[in-house]
Short mmCIF file of C-alpha atoms in Angstrom, two decimals:
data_model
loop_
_atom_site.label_atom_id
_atom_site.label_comp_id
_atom_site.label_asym_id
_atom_site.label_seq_id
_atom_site.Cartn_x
_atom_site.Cartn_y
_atom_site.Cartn_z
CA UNK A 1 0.00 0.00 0.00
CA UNK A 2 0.96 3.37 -1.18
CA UNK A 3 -0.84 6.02 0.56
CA UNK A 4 -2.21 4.23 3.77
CA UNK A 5 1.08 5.06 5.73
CA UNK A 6 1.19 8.84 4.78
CA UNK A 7 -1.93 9.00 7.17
CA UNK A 8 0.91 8.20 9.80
CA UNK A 9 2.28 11.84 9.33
CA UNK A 10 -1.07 13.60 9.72
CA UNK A 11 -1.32 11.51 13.01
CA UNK A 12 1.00 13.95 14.09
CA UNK A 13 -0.43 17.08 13.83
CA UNK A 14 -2.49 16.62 17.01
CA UNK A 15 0.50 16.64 19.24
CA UNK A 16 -0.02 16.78 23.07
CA UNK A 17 0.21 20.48 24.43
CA UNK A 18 3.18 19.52 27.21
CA UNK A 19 2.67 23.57 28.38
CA UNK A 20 3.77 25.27 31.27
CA UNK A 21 2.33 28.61 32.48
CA UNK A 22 4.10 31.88 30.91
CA UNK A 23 0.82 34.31 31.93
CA UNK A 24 -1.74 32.05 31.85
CA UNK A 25 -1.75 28.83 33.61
CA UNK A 26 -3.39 25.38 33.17
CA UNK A 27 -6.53 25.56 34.68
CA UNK A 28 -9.38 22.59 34.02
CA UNK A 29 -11.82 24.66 36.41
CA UNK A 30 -14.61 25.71 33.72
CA UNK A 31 -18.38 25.52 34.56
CA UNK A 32 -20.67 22.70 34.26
CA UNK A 33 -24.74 23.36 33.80
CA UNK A 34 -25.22 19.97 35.55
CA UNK A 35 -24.43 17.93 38.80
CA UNK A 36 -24.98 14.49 40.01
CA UNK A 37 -25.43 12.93 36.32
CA UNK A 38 -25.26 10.83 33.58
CA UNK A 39 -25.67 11.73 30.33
CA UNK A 40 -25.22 9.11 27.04
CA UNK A 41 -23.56 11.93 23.80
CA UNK A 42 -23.48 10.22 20.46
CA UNK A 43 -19.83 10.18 18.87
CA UNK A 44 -18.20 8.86 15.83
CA UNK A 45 -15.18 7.46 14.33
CA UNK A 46 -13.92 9.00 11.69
CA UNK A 47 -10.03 8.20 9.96
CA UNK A 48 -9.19 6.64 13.06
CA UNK A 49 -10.22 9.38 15.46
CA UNK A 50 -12.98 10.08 18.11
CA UNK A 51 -15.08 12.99 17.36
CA UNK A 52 -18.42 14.69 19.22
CA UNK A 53 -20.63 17.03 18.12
CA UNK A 54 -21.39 19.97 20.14
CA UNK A 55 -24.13 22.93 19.82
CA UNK A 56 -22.09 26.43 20.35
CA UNK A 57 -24.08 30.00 19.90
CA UNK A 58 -27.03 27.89 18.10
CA UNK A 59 -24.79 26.19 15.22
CA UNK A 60 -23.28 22.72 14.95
CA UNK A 61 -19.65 21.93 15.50
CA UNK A 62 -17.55 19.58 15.52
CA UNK A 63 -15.12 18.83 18.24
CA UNK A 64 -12.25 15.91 18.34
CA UNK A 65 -11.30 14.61 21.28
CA UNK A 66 -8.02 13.88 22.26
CA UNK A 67 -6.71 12.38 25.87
CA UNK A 68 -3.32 13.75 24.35
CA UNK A 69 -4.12 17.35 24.76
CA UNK A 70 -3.84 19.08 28.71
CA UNK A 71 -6.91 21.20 27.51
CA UNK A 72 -8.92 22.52 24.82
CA UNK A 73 -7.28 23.67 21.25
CA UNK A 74 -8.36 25.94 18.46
CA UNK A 75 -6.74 26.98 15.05
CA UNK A 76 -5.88 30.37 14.19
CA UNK A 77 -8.51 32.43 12.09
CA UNK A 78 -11.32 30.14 13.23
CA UNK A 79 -14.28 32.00 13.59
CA UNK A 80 -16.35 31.94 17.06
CA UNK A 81 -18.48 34.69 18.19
CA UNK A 82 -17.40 35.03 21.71
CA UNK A 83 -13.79 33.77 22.53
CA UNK A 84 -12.29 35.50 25.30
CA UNK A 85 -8.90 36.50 25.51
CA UNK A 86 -6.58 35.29 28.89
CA UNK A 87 -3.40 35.79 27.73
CA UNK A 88 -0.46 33.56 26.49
CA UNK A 89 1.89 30.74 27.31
CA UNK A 90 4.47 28.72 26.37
CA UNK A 91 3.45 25.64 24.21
CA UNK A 92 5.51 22.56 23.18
CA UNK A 93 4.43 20.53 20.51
CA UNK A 94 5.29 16.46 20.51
CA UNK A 95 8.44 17.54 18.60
CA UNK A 96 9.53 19.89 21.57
CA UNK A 97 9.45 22.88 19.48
CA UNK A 98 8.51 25.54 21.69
CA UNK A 99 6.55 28.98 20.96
CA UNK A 100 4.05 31.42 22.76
CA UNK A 101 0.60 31.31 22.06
CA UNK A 102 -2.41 33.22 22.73
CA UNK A 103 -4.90 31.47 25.42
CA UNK A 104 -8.95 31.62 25.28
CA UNK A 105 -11.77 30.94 26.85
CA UNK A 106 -14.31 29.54 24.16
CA UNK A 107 -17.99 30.53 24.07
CA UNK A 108 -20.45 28.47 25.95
CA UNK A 109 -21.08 25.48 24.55
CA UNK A 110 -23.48 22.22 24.96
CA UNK A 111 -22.07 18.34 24.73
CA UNK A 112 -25.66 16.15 24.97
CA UNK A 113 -27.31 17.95 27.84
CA UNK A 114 -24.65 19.37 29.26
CA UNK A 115 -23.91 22.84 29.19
CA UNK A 116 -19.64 23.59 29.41
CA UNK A 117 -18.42 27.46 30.09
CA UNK A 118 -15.64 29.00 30.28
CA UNK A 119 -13.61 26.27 28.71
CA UNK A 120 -10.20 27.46 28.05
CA UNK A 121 -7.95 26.54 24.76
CA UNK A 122 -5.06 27.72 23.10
CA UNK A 123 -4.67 29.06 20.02
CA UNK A 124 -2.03 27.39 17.35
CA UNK A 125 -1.10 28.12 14.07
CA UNK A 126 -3.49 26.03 11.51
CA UNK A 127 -1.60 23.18 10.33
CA UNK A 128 -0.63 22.03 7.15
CA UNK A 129 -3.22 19.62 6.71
CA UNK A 130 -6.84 21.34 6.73
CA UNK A 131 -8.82 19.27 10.01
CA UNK A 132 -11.95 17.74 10.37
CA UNK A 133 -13.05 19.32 13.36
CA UNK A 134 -13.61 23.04 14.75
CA UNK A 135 -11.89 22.83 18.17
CA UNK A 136 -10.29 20.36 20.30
CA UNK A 137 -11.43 19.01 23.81
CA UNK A 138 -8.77 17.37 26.11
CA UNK A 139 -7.97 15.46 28.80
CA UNK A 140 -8.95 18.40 30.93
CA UNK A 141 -12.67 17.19 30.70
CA UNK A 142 -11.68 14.39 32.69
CA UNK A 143 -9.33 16.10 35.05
CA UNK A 144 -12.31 18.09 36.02
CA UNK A 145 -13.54 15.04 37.49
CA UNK A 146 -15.92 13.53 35.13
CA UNK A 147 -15.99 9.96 34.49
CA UNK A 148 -16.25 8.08 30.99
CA UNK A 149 -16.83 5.41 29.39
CA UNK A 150 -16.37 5.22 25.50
CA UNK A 151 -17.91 2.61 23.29
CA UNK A 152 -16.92 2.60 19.99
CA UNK A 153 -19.46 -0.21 18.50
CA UNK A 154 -22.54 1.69 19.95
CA UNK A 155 -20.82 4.89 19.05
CA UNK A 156 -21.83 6.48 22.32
CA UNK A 157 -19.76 8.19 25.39
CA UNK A 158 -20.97 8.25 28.75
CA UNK A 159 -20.28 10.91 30.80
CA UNK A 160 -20.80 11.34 34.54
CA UNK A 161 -19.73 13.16 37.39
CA UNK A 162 -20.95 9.85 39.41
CA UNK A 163 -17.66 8.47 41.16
CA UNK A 164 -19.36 4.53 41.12
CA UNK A 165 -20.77 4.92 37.79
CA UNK A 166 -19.07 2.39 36.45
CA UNK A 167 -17.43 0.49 39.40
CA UNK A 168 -18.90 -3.21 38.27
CA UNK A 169 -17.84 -3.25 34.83
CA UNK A 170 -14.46 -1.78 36.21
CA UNK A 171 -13.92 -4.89 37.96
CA UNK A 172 -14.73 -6.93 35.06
CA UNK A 173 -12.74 -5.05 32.99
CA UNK A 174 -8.68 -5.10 32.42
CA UNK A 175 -7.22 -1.92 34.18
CA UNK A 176 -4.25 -0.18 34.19
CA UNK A 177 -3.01 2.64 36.30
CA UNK A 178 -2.43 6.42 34.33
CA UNK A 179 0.31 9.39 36.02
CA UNK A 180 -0.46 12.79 34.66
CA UNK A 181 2.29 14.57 33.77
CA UNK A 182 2.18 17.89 31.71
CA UNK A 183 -1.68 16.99 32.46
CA UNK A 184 -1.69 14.48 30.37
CA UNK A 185 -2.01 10.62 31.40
CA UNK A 186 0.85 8.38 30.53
CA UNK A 187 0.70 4.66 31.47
CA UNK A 188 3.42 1.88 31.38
CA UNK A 189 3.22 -0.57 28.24
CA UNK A 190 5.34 -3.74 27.70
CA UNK A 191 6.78 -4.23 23.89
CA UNK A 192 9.50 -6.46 24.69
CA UNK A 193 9.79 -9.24 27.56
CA UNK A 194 10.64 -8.10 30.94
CA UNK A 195 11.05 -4.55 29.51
CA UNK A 196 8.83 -1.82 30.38
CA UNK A 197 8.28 1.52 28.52
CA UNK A 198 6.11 5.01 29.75
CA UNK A 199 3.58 6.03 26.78
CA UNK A 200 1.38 9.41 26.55
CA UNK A 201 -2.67 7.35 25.86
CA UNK A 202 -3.03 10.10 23.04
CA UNK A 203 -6.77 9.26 21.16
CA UNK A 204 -5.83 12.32 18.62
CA UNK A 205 -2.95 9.73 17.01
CA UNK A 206 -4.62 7.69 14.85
CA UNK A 207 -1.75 4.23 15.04
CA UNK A 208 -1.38 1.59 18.01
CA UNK A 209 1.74 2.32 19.24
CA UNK A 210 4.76 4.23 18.19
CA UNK A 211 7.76 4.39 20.51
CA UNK A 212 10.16 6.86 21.30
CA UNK A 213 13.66 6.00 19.91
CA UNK A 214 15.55 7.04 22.21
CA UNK A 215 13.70 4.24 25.03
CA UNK A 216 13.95 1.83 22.51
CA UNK A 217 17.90 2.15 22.53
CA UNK A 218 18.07 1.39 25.54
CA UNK A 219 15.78 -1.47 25.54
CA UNK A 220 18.61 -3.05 22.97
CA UNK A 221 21.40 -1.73 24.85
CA UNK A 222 20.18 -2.82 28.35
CA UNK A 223 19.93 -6.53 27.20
CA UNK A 224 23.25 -6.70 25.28
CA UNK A 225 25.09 -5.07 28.04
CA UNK A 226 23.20 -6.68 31.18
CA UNK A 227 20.68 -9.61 30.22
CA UNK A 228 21.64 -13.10 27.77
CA UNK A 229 22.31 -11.91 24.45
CA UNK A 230 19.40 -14.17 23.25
CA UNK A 231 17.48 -11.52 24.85
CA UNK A 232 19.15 -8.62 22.88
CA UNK A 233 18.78 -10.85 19.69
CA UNK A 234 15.25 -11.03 20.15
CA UNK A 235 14.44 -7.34 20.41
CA UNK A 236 16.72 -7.45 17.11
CA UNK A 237 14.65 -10.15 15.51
CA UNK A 238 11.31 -7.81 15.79
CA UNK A 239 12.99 -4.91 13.41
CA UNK A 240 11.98 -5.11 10.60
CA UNK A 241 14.50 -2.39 9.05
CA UNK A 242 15.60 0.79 9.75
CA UNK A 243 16.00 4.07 7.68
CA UNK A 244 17.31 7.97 8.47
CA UNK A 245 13.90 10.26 8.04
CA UNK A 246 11.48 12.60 9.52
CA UNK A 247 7.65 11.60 9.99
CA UNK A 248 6.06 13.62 13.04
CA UNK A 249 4.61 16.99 11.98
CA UNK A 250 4.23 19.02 15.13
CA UNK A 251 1.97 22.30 16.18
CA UNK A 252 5.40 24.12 14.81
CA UNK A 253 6.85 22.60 12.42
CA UNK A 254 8.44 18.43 11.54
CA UNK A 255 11.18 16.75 13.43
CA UNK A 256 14.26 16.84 12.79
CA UNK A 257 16.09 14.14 10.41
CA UNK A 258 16.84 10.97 12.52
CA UNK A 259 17.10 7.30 12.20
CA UNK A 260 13.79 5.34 12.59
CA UNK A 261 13.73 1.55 13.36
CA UNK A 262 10.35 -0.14 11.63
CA UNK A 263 9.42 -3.02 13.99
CA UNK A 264 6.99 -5.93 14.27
CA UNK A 265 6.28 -6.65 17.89
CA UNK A 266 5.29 -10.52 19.25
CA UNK A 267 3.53 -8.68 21.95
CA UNK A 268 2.35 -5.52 22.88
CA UNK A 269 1.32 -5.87 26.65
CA UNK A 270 -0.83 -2.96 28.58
CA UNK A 271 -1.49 -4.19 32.60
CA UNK A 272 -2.66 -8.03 31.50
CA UNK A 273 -4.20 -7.47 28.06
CA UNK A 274 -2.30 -7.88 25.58
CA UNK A 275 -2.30 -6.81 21.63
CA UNK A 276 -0.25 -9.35 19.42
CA UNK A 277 1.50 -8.82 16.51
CA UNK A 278 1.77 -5.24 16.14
CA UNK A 279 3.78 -3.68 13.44
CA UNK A 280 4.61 0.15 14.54
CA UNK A 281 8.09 2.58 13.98
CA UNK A 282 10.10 4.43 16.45
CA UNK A 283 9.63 8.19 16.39
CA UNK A 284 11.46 11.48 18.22
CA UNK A 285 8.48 12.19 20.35
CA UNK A 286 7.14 10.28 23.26
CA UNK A 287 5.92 6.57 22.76
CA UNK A 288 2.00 6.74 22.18
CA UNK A 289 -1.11 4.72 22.41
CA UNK A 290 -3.52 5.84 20.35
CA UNK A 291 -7.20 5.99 19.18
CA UNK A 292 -6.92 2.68 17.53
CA UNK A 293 -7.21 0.88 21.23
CA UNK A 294 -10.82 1.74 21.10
CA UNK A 295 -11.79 -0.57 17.88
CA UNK A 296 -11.24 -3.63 20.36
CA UNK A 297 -13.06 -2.53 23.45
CA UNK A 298 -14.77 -0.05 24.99
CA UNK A 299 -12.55 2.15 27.45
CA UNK A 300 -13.37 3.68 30.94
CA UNK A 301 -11.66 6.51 32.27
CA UNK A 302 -11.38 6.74 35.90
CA UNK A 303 -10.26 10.45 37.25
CA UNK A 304 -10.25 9.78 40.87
CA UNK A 305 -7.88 6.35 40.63
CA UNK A 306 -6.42 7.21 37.77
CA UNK A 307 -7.18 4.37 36.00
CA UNK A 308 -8.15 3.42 32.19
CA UNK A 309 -10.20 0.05 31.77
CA UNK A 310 -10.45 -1.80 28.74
CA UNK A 311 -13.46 -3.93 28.27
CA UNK A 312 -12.78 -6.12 25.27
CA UNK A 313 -15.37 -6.59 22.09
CA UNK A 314 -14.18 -10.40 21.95
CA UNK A 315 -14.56 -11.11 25.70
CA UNK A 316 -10.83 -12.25 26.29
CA UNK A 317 -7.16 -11.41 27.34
CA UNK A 318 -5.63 -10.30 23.91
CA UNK A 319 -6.62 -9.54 20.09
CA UNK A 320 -4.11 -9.76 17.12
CA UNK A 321 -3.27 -6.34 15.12
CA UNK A 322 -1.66 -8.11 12.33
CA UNK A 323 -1.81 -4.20 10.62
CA UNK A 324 0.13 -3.44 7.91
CA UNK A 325 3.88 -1.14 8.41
CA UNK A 326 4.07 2.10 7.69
CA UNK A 327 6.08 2.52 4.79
CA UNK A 328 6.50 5.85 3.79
CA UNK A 329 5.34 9.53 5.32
CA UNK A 330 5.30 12.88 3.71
CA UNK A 331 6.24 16.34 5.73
CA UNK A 332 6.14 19.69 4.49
CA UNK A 333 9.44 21.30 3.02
CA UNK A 334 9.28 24.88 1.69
CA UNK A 335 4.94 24.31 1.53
CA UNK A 336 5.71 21.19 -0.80
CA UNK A 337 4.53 17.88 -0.38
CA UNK A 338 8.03 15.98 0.42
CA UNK A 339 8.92 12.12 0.94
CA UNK A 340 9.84 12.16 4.92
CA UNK A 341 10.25 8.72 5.47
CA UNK A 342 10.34 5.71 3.58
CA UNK A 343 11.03 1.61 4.22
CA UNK A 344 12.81 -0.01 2.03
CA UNK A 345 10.55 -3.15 2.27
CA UNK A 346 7.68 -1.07 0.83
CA UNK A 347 6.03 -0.84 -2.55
CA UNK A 348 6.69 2.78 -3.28
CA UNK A 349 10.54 2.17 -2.18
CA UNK A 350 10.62 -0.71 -5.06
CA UNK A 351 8.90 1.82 -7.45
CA UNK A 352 11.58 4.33 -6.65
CA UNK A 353 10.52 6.29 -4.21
CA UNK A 354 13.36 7.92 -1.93
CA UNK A 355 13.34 10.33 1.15
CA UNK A 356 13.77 13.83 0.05
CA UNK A 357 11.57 13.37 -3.27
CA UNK A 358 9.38 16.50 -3.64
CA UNK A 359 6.19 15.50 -5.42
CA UNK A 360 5.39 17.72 -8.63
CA UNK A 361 2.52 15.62 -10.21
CA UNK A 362 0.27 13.32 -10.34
CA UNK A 363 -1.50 12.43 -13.68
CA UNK A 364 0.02 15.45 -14.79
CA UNK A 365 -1.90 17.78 -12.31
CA UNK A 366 0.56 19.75 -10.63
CA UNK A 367 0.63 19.24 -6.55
CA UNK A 368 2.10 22.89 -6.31
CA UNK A 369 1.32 22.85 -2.03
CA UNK A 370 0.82 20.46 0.73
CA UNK A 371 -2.48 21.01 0.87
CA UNK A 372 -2.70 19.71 -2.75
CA UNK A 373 -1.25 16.53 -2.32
CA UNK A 374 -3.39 15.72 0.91
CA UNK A 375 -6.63 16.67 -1.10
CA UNK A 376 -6.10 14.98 -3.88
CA UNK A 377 -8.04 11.65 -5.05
CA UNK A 378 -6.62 8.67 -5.81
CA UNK A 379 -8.24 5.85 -7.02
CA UNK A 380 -7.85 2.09 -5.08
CA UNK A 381 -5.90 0.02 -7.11
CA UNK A 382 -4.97 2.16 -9.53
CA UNK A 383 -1.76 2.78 -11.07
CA UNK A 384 -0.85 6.58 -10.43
CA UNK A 385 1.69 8.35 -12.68
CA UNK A 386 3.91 10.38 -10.44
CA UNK A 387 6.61 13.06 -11.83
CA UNK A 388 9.08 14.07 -8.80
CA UNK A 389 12.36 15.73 -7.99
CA UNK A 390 15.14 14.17 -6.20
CA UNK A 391 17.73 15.85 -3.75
CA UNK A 392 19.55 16.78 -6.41
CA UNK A 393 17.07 18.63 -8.06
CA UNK A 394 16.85 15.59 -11.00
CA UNK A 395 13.01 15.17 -12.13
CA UNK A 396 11.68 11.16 -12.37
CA UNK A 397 8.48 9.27 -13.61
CA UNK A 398 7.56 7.16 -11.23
CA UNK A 399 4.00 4.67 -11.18
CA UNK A 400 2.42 3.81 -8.15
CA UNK A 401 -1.12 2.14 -6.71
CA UNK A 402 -2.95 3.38 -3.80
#
């Protein structure tokens, strides 16, 4: 597959706002119409991430939310009758770029029946890719103390400021302890045997797992230098190749050039469930979970214990991913729509595909901007006539499916 794994970059651009105070600071105390309740909101799925509709100022938007954000998020320019000014901070994206931003409070708004003021969000520069939604909600919903539970196959979320709500099916239920940090809950995953690594449950990244590189060095080096070599061998035996590129597209701007290790895990374990045969890359940023988790159960998220509870679709202890790698990303160089990253094991590699290739055309319509390349059609299965230039500013023909 050609264009499945460029969805891998776009994951990206809803990076986890790890912000500390410059005059504003983080502060999940806005106003709630209702109190002891339970309210069942309608939400949907859509390219891998969780969305919810919301009424604001008598019109229909469209919020996503995402468990990897400290608090709310909207883009520059968007237009909301209301938003109050608070001030600025300092706002690191998931590629630890770092700039100030302006801080709002958003209008009142309404989420099934209940009524949300006050809720604050910063503002960041509209990303290269155009988004689905009109603002973002974070994990500040649930550090206000409000309970959830998130089924994907009813497409419904419970909400509830009702600390037992849900204490049964908790106990039923495969748990595993979250620590907030930058406000954000990170819990403890196992990719490798007797190894242990921290990753950020982000529902805005739309792939299993990705893991940061610089952990899974020392996963290697730990077990060469202080375990059996068999041990080190058999991290060794789950990479499937490695490659130097850039993937992650942050709030300001792509990582920086570094190698990336593409790996095919026996095991992927989280507290005593367990997701087999994953297939997922190393990246700059921290290791993630992401929205995919929620195709094979529905999740409950647990403020006061700080605990996330997986209740499985298939009624046992693990489910196999068997997914497919990701083979090659595009980034934005100079507005263009450029080759990032790119396996060697993967179709467009074999058709001659390298990192640093700036796409010019497809079936000879130009792709002049980012923008144009993202929103462009191609057809499944069929052959796609691409013209690109190298590094060395050579032009090729290249033919490629979807």
């Amino acid at each position: 597959m050609f264009i499945k794994p460029f969805l891998l970059s776009l994951a990206c651009l809803i990076s986890p706002l790890m912000a500390m105070a410059q005059m504003h600071r983080y502060n999940p105390n806005f106003t709630l119409s209702e109190k002891d309740f339970c309210d069942t909101i309608p939400i949907a799925i859509d390219d891998g991430q969780l969305f919810v509709n919301v009424e604001m100022g008598g019109k229909a938007r469209r919020f996503l939310l995402d468990t990897g954000s400290s608090q709310g998020m909207i883009y520059e320019n968007t237009e909301m009758e209301g938003i109050v000014e608070l001030g600025n901070m300092i706002s690191h994206d998931a590629n630890n770029h770092a700039d100030t931003v302006k801080v709002v409070a958003l209008p009142p708004f309404r989420m099934g029946n209940l009524q949300i003021g006050h809720y604050v969000a910063t503002v960041l520069p509209r990303p290269a890719v155009r988004p689905k939604h009109d603002a973002i909600i974070g994990f500040d919903l649930f550090n206000r103390g409000l309970y959830a539970k998130i089924d994907t196959q009813k497409g419904i979320m419970v909400l509830t400021d009702r600390k037992k709500a849900f204490a049964e099916e908790e106990k039923a239920g495969f748990g595993v302890r979250y620590k907030l940090k930058w406000f954000v809950p990170y819990l403890l995953a196992s990719p490798f045997s007797n190894h242990v690594d921290e990753a950020l449950f982000d529902t805005g990244f739309k792939q299993l797992f990705t893991m940061n590189k610089g952990s899974f060095d020392k996963h290697v080096a730990s077990d060469l230098s202080h375990l059996s070599k068999s041990l080190g061998a058999d991290i060794e035996r789950q990479v499937e190749g490695r490659a130097k590129g850039q993937f992650a597209i942050g709030a300001f701007g792509a990582e920086k050039t570094d190698e990336v290790a593409f790996l095919r895990l026996d095991r992927l374990k989280c507290g005593n469930f367990s997701f087999l045969d994953v297939r997922c890359i190393t990246t700059q940023g921290a290791s993630k979970i992401g929205s995919p988790l929620l195709q094979y159960g529905s999740l409950i998220i647990n403020p006061t214990k700080k605990r996330l509870t997986l209740l499985p679709y298939n009624g046992t202890d693990s489910v196999t991913i068997a997914n497919e790698q990701m083979s090659v990303a595009f980034v934005p160089v100079n507005g263009r729509a450029t080759v990032g990253l790119i396996w060697e094991g993967s179709e467009a590699f074999k058709a001659g595909l390298r990192q640093g290739d700036t796409i010019l055309q497809i079936d000879d319509k130009p792709i002049l901007t980012f923008h144009d390349f993202t929103s462009f059609r191609f057809i499944k299965g069929h052959l796609h006539h691409f013209l690109v230039r190298d590094k060395e500013g050579k032009e090729k023909n290249l033919w490629m499916k979807r």
